mmCIF file of C-alpha atoms and ligand atoms in Angstrom:
data_model
loop_
_atom_site.group_PDB
_atom_site.id
_atom_site.type_symbol
_atom_site.label_atom_id
_atom_site.label_comp_id
_atom_site.label_asym_id
_atom_site.label_seq_id
_atom_site.Cartn_x
_atom_site.Cartn_y
_atom_site.Cartn_z
ATOM 1 C CA MET A 701 6.138 -4.236 14.617
ATOM 2 C CA GLU A 702 3.784 -0.946 15.185
ATOM 3 C CA ILE A 703 5.721 2.173 13.189
ATOM 4 C CA LEU A 704 8.616 1.084 9.689
ATOM 5 C CA VAL A 705 10.297 3.984 8.583
ATOM 6 C CA TYR A 706 10.493 4.477 4.776
ATOM 7 C CA PRO A 707 12.663 7.148 3.787
ATOM 8 C CA GLY A 708 13.992 8.813 0.280
ATOM 9 C CA SER A 709 14.752 11.548 -2.005
ATOM 10 C CA PHE A 710 11.279 10.285 -3.615
ATOM 11 C CA ASP A 711 12.781 12.802 -6.474
ATOM 12 C CA PRO A 712 9.983 11.799 -7.250
ATOM 13 C CA ILE A 713 7.672 8.854 -6.740
ATOM 14 C CA THR A 714 7.959 5.500 -8.905
ATOM 15 C CA ILE A 715 5.509 3.200 -9.062
ATOM 16 C CA GLY A 716 8.130 1.384 -7.422
ATOM 17 C CA HIS A 717 8.507 3.511 -4.847
ATOM 18 C CA VAL A 718 5.233 3.114 -4.779
ATOM 19 C CA ASP A 719 4.782 -1.466 -4.772
ATOM 20 C CA ILE A 720 7.456 -0.790 -1.470
ATOM 21 C CA ALA A 721 5.037 1.521 0.347
ATOM 22 C CA ARG A 722 2.474 -0.465 0.308
ATOM 23 C CA ARG A 723 4.131 -4.006 0.540
ATOM 24 C CA ALA A 724 6.363 -3.363 3.709
ATOM 25 C CA ALA A 725 2.758 -1.169 5.178
ATOM 26 C CA LYS A 726 0.810 -4.625 5.075
ATOM 27 C CA LEU A 727 3.394 -5.483 7.710
ATOM 28 C CA CYS A 728 3.218 -2.278 10.026
ATOM 29 C CA ASP A 729 0.685 -1.062 11.750
ATOM 30 C CA THR A 730 2.356 2.572 10.651
ATOM 31 C CA LEU A 731 4.568 3.053 7.868
ATOM 32 C CA TYR A 732 5.791 6.428 7.803
ATOM 33 C CA VAL A 733 7.213 8.291 4.293
ATOM 34 C CA VAL A 734 9.944 10.326 4.295
ATOM 35 C CA ILE A 735 11.206 12.637 2.409
ATOM 36 C CA MET A 736 15.071 13.082 4.259
ATOM 37 C CA ARG A 737 15.867 17.243 3.609
ATOM 38 C CA ASN A 738 19.230 17.856 2.284
ATOM 39 C CA PRO A 739 20.586 20.534 1.485
ATOM 40 C CA SER A 740 23.710 19.917 -0.116
ATOM 41 C CA LYS A 741 21.411 17.904 -2.621
ATOM 42 C CA LYS A 742 20.052 19.175 -5.427
ATOM 43 C CA THR A 743 16.701 18.164 -6.307
ATOM 44 C CA ALA A 744 14.157 18.731 -9.147
ATOM 45 C CA PHE A 745 11.672 19.173 -6.284
ATOM 46 C CA SER A 746 11.545 20.684 -3.077
ATOM 47 C CA PRO A 747 10.618 18.828 0.116
ATOM 48 C CA GLU A 748 6.711 19.698 -0.120
ATOM 49 C CA GLU A 749 6.399 18.955 -3.539
ATOM 50 C CA ARG A 750 7.819 15.349 -2.934
ATOM 51 C CA ALA A 751 5.878 15.110 -0.041
ATOM 52 C CA TRP A 752 2.893 16.133 -1.769
ATOM 53 C CA MET A 753 3.019 13.813 -4.890
ATOM 54 C CA ALA A 754 3.666 10.872 -2.308
ATOM 55 C CA GLU A 755 1.042 11.766 -0.564
ATOM 56 C CA VAL A 756 -1.984 11.605 -3.362
ATOM 57 C CA SER A 757 -0.250 8.380 -5.101
ATOM 58 C CA LEU A 758 -0.712 6.966 -1.513
ATOM 59 C CA LYS A 759 -3.862 8.195 -0.524
ATOM 60 C CA PRO A 760 -5.275 3.761 -0.509
ATOM 61 C CA TYR A 761 -3.440 3.108 1.774
ATOM 62 C CA GLN A 762 -4.927 4.044 5.302
ATOM 63 C CA ASN A 763 -2.506 3.435 7.240
ATOM 64 C CA ILE A 764 0.611 5.049 5.783
ATOM 65 C CA LYS A 765 1.889 8.942 6.981
ATOM 66 C CA VAL A 766 3.968 11.221 4.424
ATOM 67 C CA GLU A 767 5.896 13.667 6.093
ATOM 68 C CA ILE A 768 9.447 15.574 5.886
ATOM 69 C CA SER A 769 12.362 15.246 8.350
ATOM 70 C CA SER A 770 16.203 17.650 8.197
ATOM 71 C CA GLY A 771 19.166 15.775 9.747
ATOM 72 C CA LEU A 772 19.936 12.399 10.169
ATOM 73 C CA LEU A 773 17.581 9.391 9.919
ATOM 74 C CA VAL A 774 18.258 7.916 12.820
ATOM 75 C CA ASP A 775 17.705 10.682 15.301
ATOM 76 C CA TYR A 776 14.238 10.132 13.255
ATOM 77 C CA MET A 777 13.172 6.730 14.181
ATOM 78 C CA ARG A 778 14.066 7.431 17.666
ATOM 79 C CA ARG A 779 11.524 9.848 17.222
ATOM 80 C CA LYS A 780 10.060 8.378 16.070
ATOM 81 C CA LYS A 781 10.895 4.704 18.092
ATOM 82 C CA ALA A 782 10.027 2.836 14.485
ATOM 83 C CA ALA A 783 11.721 -0.973 14.984
ATOM 84 C CA ALA A 784 13.238 -0.467 11.563
ATOM 85 C CA VAL A 785 14.196 1.174 8.331
ATOM 86 C CA VAL A 786 12.470 -0.366 4.464
ATOM 87 C CA ARG A 787 14.318 -0.160 1.860
ATOM 88 C CA GLY A 788 13.405 -1.328 -2.048
ATOM 89 C CA LEU A 789 16.700 -3.023 -3.804
ATOM 90 C CA ARG A 790 16.657 -3.939 -7.403
ATOM 91 C CA SER A 791 19.268 -4.834 -7.479
ATOM 92 C CA GLU A 792 22.964 -6.281 -6.106
ATOM 93 C CA SER A 793 24.768 -2.131 -7.001
ATOM 94 C CA ASP A 794 21.477 -1.073 -4.861
ATOM 95 C CA PHE A 795 22.544 -3.845 -2.113
ATOM 96 C CA ARG A 796 26.045 -3.077 -1.297
ATOM 97 C CA PHE A 797 24.725 1.092 -1.250
ATOM 98 C CA GLU A 798 22.090 -0.220 1.638
ATOM 99 C CA ALA A 799 24.490 -2.211 2.998
ATOM 100 C CA GLU A 800 26.772 0.375 4.073
ATOM 101 C CA MET A 801 23.821 3.024 5.119
ATOM 102 C CA ALA A 802 22.999 0.431 7.580
ATOM 103 C CA ALA A 803 26.562 -0.121 8.880
ATOM 104 C CA ALA A 804 27.270 3.786 9.056
ATOM 105 C CA ASN A 805 23.678 3.863 10.973
ATOM 106 C CA ARG A 806 24.363 1.315 13.550
ATOM 107 C CA LEU A 807 26.562 3.528 14.206
ATOM 108 C CA LEU A 808 24.976 5.610 15.456
ATOM 109 C CA TYR A 809 22.254 4.099 16.532
ATOM 110 C CA SER A 810 22.221 0.380 17.526
ATOM 111 C CA ASP A 811 19.053 -0.203 17.432
ATOM 112 C CA TYR A 812 18.605 0.554 14.187
ATOM 113 C CA GLU A 813 17.824 -2.353 11.802
ATOM 114 C CA THR A 814 17.131 -2.279 8.363
ATOM 115 C CA ILE A 815 14.251 -4.286 6.293
ATOM 116 C CA MET A 816 15.279 -4.617 2.568
ATOM 117 C CA LEU A 817 12.682 -5.066 -0.187
ATOM 118 C CA PRO A 818 13.598 -7.315 -3.294
ATOM 119 C CA CYS A 819 11.260 -5.476 -5.868
ATOM 120 C CA SER A 820 9.276 -7.028 -7.918
ATOM 121 C CA ALA A 821 9.556 -7.550 -10.604
ATOM 122 C CA ASN A 822 8.858 -6.800 -13.864
ATOM 123 C CA LEU A 823 9.680 -3.143 -11.648
ATOM 124 C CA GLY A 824 13.474 -3.307 -11.632
ATOM 125 C CA PHE A 825 13.922 -0.609 -14.635
ATOM 126 C CA THR A 826 12.781 2.065 -12.664
ATOM 127 C CA SER A 827 13.959 4.556 -10.712
ATOM 128 C CA SER A 828 13.407 8.751 -10.517
ATOM 129 C CA SER A 829 16.400 9.472 -12.628
ATOM 130 C CA ILE A 830 15.676 7.295 -15.080
ATOM 131 C CA VAL A 831 11.803 9.293 -14.960
ATOM 132 C CA ARG A 832 13.591 13.151 -13.798
ATOM 133 C CA GLU A 833 15.929 11.881 -17.679
ATOM 134 C CA VAL A 834 13.089 11.086 -20.249
ATOM 135 C CA ALA A 835 10.173 13.118 -18.851
ATOM 136 C CA ALA A 836 12.987 16.368 -19.270
ATOM 137 C CA TYR A 837 13.522 15.192 -22.987
ATOM 138 C CA GLY A 838 9.236 15.348 -22.875
ATOM 139 C CA GLY A 839 8.488 11.104 -23.309
ATOM 140 C CA ASP A 840 6.392 9.659 -22.104
ATOM 141 C CA ILE A 841 6.668 8.557 -18.320
ATOM 142 C CA SER A 842 3.337 6.717 -17.789
ATOM 143 C CA GLY A 843 4.406 2.861 -16.202
ATOM 144 C CA MET A 844 6.663 4.343 -14.497
ATOM 145 C CA VAL A 845 5.233 7.111 -11.755
ATOM 146 C CA PRO A 846 1.478 6.636 -10.391
ATOM 147 C CA PHE A 847 -1.161 8.154 -12.967
ATOM 148 C CA GLU A 848 -2.397 11.255 -10.575
ATOM 149 C CA VAL A 849 1.454 12.854 -10.460
ATOM 150 C CA ARG A 850 2.434 11.689 -13.515
ATOM 151 C CA ASP A 851 1.447 15.109 -15.726
ATOM 152 C CA TYR A 852 2.394 17.434 -12.941
ATOM 153 C CA ILE A 853 6.167 14.883 -12.661
ATOM 154 C CA SER A 854 5.696 15.666 -17.440
ATOM 155 C CA GLU A 855 5.144 19.653 -16.963
ATOM 156 C CA HIS A 856 7.560 20.575 -13.701
ATOM 157 C CA LEU A 857 10.157 18.540 -15.717
ATOM 158 C CA ARG A 858 9.436 19.969 -19.965
ATOM 159 C CA GLU A 859 9.195 24.053 -18.245
ATOM 160 C CA HIS A 860 12.441 22.736 -15.538
ATOM 161 C CA GLN A 861 14.472 21.256 -18.253
ATOM 162 C CA VAL A 862 16.541 19.017 -15.159
HETATM 163 O O1 PNS B 1207 16.047 7.816 -1.496
HETATM 164 P P1 PNS B 1207 17.665 7.556 -1.566
HETATM 165 O O2 PNS B 1207 18.253 9.035 -2.398
HETATM 166 O O3 PNS B 1207 18.890 6.677 -1.471
HETATM 167 O O4 PNS B 1207 17.298 8.857 0.359
HETATM 168 C C1 PNS B 1207 18.631 7.969 0.791
HETATM 169 C C2 PNS B 1207 18.579 8.866 2.307
HETATM 170 C C3 PNS B 1207 18.006 10.139 2.101
HETATM 171 C C4 PNS B 1207 17.469 7.805 2.776
HETATM 172 C C5 PNS B 1207 19.838 9.118 3.502
HETATM 173 O O5 PNS B 1207 20.540 9.488 2.198
HETATM 174 C C6 PNS B 1207 19.336 9.350 4.751
HETATM 175 O O6 PNS B 1207 19.218 8.606 5.111
HETATM 176 N N1 PNS B 1207 18.961 11.348 4.707
HETATM 177 C C7 PNS B 1207 19.250 11.142 6.085
HETATM 178 C C8 PNS B 1207 20.673 11.776 6.330
HETATM 179 C C9 PNS B 1207 21.741 10.275 6.850
HETATM 180 O O7 PNS B 1207 21.319 10.288 8.340
HETATM 181 N N2 PNS B 1207 21.813 9.690 7.326
HETATM 182 C C10 PNS B 1207 23.075 8.668 7.686
HETATM 183 C C11 PNS B 1207 22.920 8.207 5.992
HETATM 184 S S1 PNS B 1207 24.536 6.958 5.976
#
Protein backbone atom coordinates (compact mmCIF):
# COMPACT_ATOMS: atom_id res chain seq x y z
CA MET A 1 0.00 0.00 0.00
CA GLU A 2 1.45 3.32 -1.01
CA ILE A 3 -0.41 5.83 1.14
CA LEU A 4 -2.40 5.48 4.34
CA VAL A 5 -4.05 8.23 6.36
CA TYR A 6 -4.35 8.23 10.16
CA PRO A 7 -6.82 11.00 11.05
CA GLY A 8 -7.86 12.22 14.47
CA SER A 9 -8.14 15.02 16.95
CA PHE A 10 -4.88 14.10 18.76
CA ASP A 11 -5.82 16.49 21.59
CA PRO A 12 -3.14 15.69 22.72
CA ILE A 13 -1.23 12.80 21.13
CA THR A 14 -0.85 9.78 23.47
CA ILE A 15 1.46 6.77 23.47
CA GLY A 16 -1.55 4.82 22.16
CA HIS A 17 -1.61 7.05 19.05
CA VAL A 18 2.16 6.66 18.61
CA ASP A 19 1.81 2.87 18.82
CA ILE A 20 -0.89 2.82 16.11
CA ALA A 21 1.06 5.24 13.87
CA ARG A 22 4.28 3.23 14.24
CA ARG A 23 2.53 -0.03 13.32
CA ALA A 24 0.52 1.51 10.45
CA ALA A 25 3.69 3.06 9.00
CA LYS A 26 5.08 -0.46 8.52
CA LEU A 27 2.15 -1.26 6.21
CA CYS A 28 2.68 1.55 3.70
CA ASP A 29 5.17 3.78 1.92
CA THR A 30 3.86 6.99 3.49
CA LEU A 31 1.56 7.47 6.47
CA TYR A 32 -0.12 10.85 6.80
CA VAL A 33 -1.07 11.60 10.40
CA VAL A 34 -3.68 14.29 9.91
CA ILE A 35 -5.13 16.59 12.52
CA MET A 36 -8.65 17.37 11.35
CA ARG A 37 -9.81 20.90 12.19
CA ASN A 38 -13.28 20.97 13.70
CA PRO A 39 -14.37 24.53 14.49
CA SER A 40 -17.45 23.31 16.38
CA LYS A 41 -15.43 21.16 18.80
CA LYS A 42 -13.71 22.85 21.74
CA THR A 43 -10.19 21.48 22.02
CA ALA A 44 -7.52 21.94 24.67
CA PHE A 45 -4.77 22.55 22.10
CA SER A 46 -4.86 24.44 18.79
CA PRO A 47 -4.41 22.42 15.57
CA GLU A 48 -0.91 23.90 15.25
CA GLU A 49 0.04 22.84 18.79
CA ARG A 50 -1.36 19.34 18.17
CA ALA A 51 0.56 19.04 14.91
CA TRP A 52 3.77 20.18 16.59
CA MET A 53 3.34 17.57 19.38
CA ALA A 54 2.66 14.85 16.79
CA GLU A 55 5.71 15.86 14.76
CA VAL A 56 8.01 15.79 17.78
CA SER A 57 6.62 12.44 18.94
CA LEU A 58 6.75 10.77 15.52
CA LYS A 59 10.13 12.14 14.45
CA PRO A 60 11.90 8.73 14.57
CA TYR A 61 9.61 7.33 11.84
CA GLN A 62 10.91 8.45 8.45
CA ASN A 63 7.79 7.66 6.42
CA ILE A 64 5.32 9.48 8.69
CA LYS A 65 4.21 12.99 7.73
CA VAL A 66 2.04 15.20 9.92
CA GLU A 67 -0.50 17.59 8.40
CA ILE A 68 -3.50 19.68 9.43
CA SER A 69 -6.65 19.57 7.30
CA SER A 70 -10.12 21.11 7.25
CA GLY A 71 -13.34 19.74 5.83
CA LEU A 72 -14.27 16.17 5.11
CA LEU A 73 -11.91 13.29 5.62
CA VAL A 74 -12.98 11.72 2.31
CA ASP A 75 -11.85 14.86 0.43
CA TYR A 76 -8.46 14.67 2.12
CA MET A 77 -8.22 10.98 1.17
CA ARG A 78 -9.07 11.73 -2.44
CA ARG A 79 -6.44 14.49 -2.59
CA LYS A 80 -3.79 12.15 -1.22
CA LYS A 81 -4.95 9.18 -3.34
CA ALA A 82 -4.84 7.20 -0.11
CA ALA A 83 -5.63 3.48 -0.11
CA ALA A 84 -7.29 3.54 3.32
CA VAL A 85 -7.75 5.26 6.63
CA VAL A 86 -6.22 3.80 9.79
CA ARG A 87 -8.01 3.92 13.14
CA GLY A 88 -7.02 2.41 16.47
CA LEU A 89 -9.46 0.28 18.45
CA ARG A 90 -9.35 0.04 22.23
CA SER A 91 -12.72 -1.53 22.91
CA GLU A 92 -16.01 -2.80 21.58
CA SER A 93 -17.52 0.67 21.93
CA ASP A 94 -14.72 2.10 19.79
CA PHE A 95 -15.60 -0.49 17.15
CA ARG A 96 -19.25 0.62 17.05
CA PHE A 97 -18.27 4.25 16.55
CA GLU A 98 -15.69 3.34 13.91
CA ALA A 99 -18.11 1.09 12.01
CA GLU A 100 -20.63 3.96 11.84
CA MET A 101 -17.98 6.40 10.70
CA ALA A 102 -16.76 3.97 8.04
CA ALA A 103 -20.30 3.43 6.76
CA ALA A 104 -20.97 7.18 6.57
CA ASN A 105 -17.69 7.83 4.81
CA ARG A 106 -18.36 5.04 2.31
CA LEU A 107 -21.63 6.73 1.36
CA LEU A 108 -19.58 9.82 0.50
CA TYR A 109 -16.75 7.95 -1.24
CA SER A 110 -17.32 4.46 -2.57
CA ASP A 111 -13.59 3.59 -2.49
CA TYR A 112 -13.34 4.45 1.22
CA GLU A 113 -11.68 1.72 3.30
CA THR A 114 -10.71 1.60 6.98
CA ILE A 115 -7.96 -0.46 8.54
CA MET A 116 -8.79 -0.88 12.23
CA LEU A 117 -5.78 -1.78 14.33
CA PRO A 118 -6.38 -3.13 17.83
CA CYS A 119 -4.30 -1.25 20.37
CA SER A 120 -1.42 -3.01 22.07
CA ALA A 121 -2.59 -4.88 25.19
CA ASN A 122 -1.08 -2.48 27.73
CA LEU A 123 -2.47 0.67 26.09
CA GLY A 124 -6.22 0.03 26.23
CA PHE A 125 -6.76 2.58 29.00
CA THR A 126 -4.92 5.46 27.35
CA SER A 127 -6.98 8.28 25.88
CA SER A 128 -6.55 11.99 25.23
CA SER A 129 -9.48 12.78 27.54
CA ILE A 130 -7.88 10.90 30.47
CA VAL A 131 -4.60 12.69 29.81
CA ARG A 132 -6.39 16.06 29.84
CA GLU A 133 -8.18 15.29 33.08
CA VAL A 134 -5.15 13.91 34.95
CA ALA A 135 -2.91 16.77 33.78
CA ALA A 136 -5.48 19.45 34.62
CA TYR A 137 -5.32 18.29 38.26
CA GLY A 138 -1.54 18.24 38.22
CA GLY A 139 -1.29 14.42 38.06
CA ASP A 140 1.60 12.51 36.51
CA ILE A 141 0.98 11.74 32.82
CA SER A 142 4.28 9.91 32.26
CA GLY A 143 3.40 6.58 30.69
CA MET A 144 0.41 8.09 28.88
CA VAL A 145 2.08 10.55 26.50
CA PRO A 146 5.40 10.57 24.63
CA PHE A 147 8.27 11.70 26.84
CA GLU A 148 9.24 14.51 24.43
CA VAL A 149 5.93 16.37 24.91
CA ARG A 150 5.07 15.38 28.50
CA ASP A 151 6.18 18.60 30.17
CA TYR A 152 4.62 20.79 27.48
CA ILE A 153 1.26 19.04 27.93
CA SER A 154 1.42 19.13 31.74
CA GLU A 155 2.25 22.82 31.85
CA HIS A 156 -0.30 23.85 29.23
CA LEU A 157 -3.14 21.92 30.85
CA ARG A 158 -2.33 22.99 34.39
CA GLU A 159 -2.35 26.62 33.25
CA HIS A 160 -5.62 26.28 31.37
CA GLN A 161 -7.42 23.93 33.79
CA VAL A 162 -9.30 22.14 30.96
O1 LIG B 1 -9.70 11.41 17.23
P1 LIG B 1 -11.14 11.52 16.87
O2 LIG B 1 -11.77 12.72 17.55
O3 LIG B 1 -11.90 10.25 17.13
O4 LIG B 1 -11.18 11.77 15.28
C1 LIG B 1 -12.41 11.95 14.60
C2 LIG B 1 -12.15 12.41 13.16
C3 LIG B 1 -11.33 13.70 13.17
C4 LIG B 1 -11.40 11.36 12.40
C5 LIG B 1 -13.54 12.67 12.49
O5 LIG B 1 -14.29 13.55 13.27
C6 LIG B 1 -13.41 13.22 11.08
O6 LIG B 1 -13.15 12.49 10.15
N1 LIG B 1 -13.60 14.55 10.93
C7 LIG B 1 -13.53 15.21 9.65
C8 LIG B 1 -14.93 15.62 9.14
C9 LIG B 1 -15.61 14.43 8.49
O7 LIG B 1 -15.17 13.93 7.48
N2 LIG B 1 -16.70 13.99 9.10
C10 LIG B 1 -17.46 12.84 8.64
C11 LIG B 1 -17.05 11.59 9.41
S1 LIG B 1 -18.34 10.46 9.45
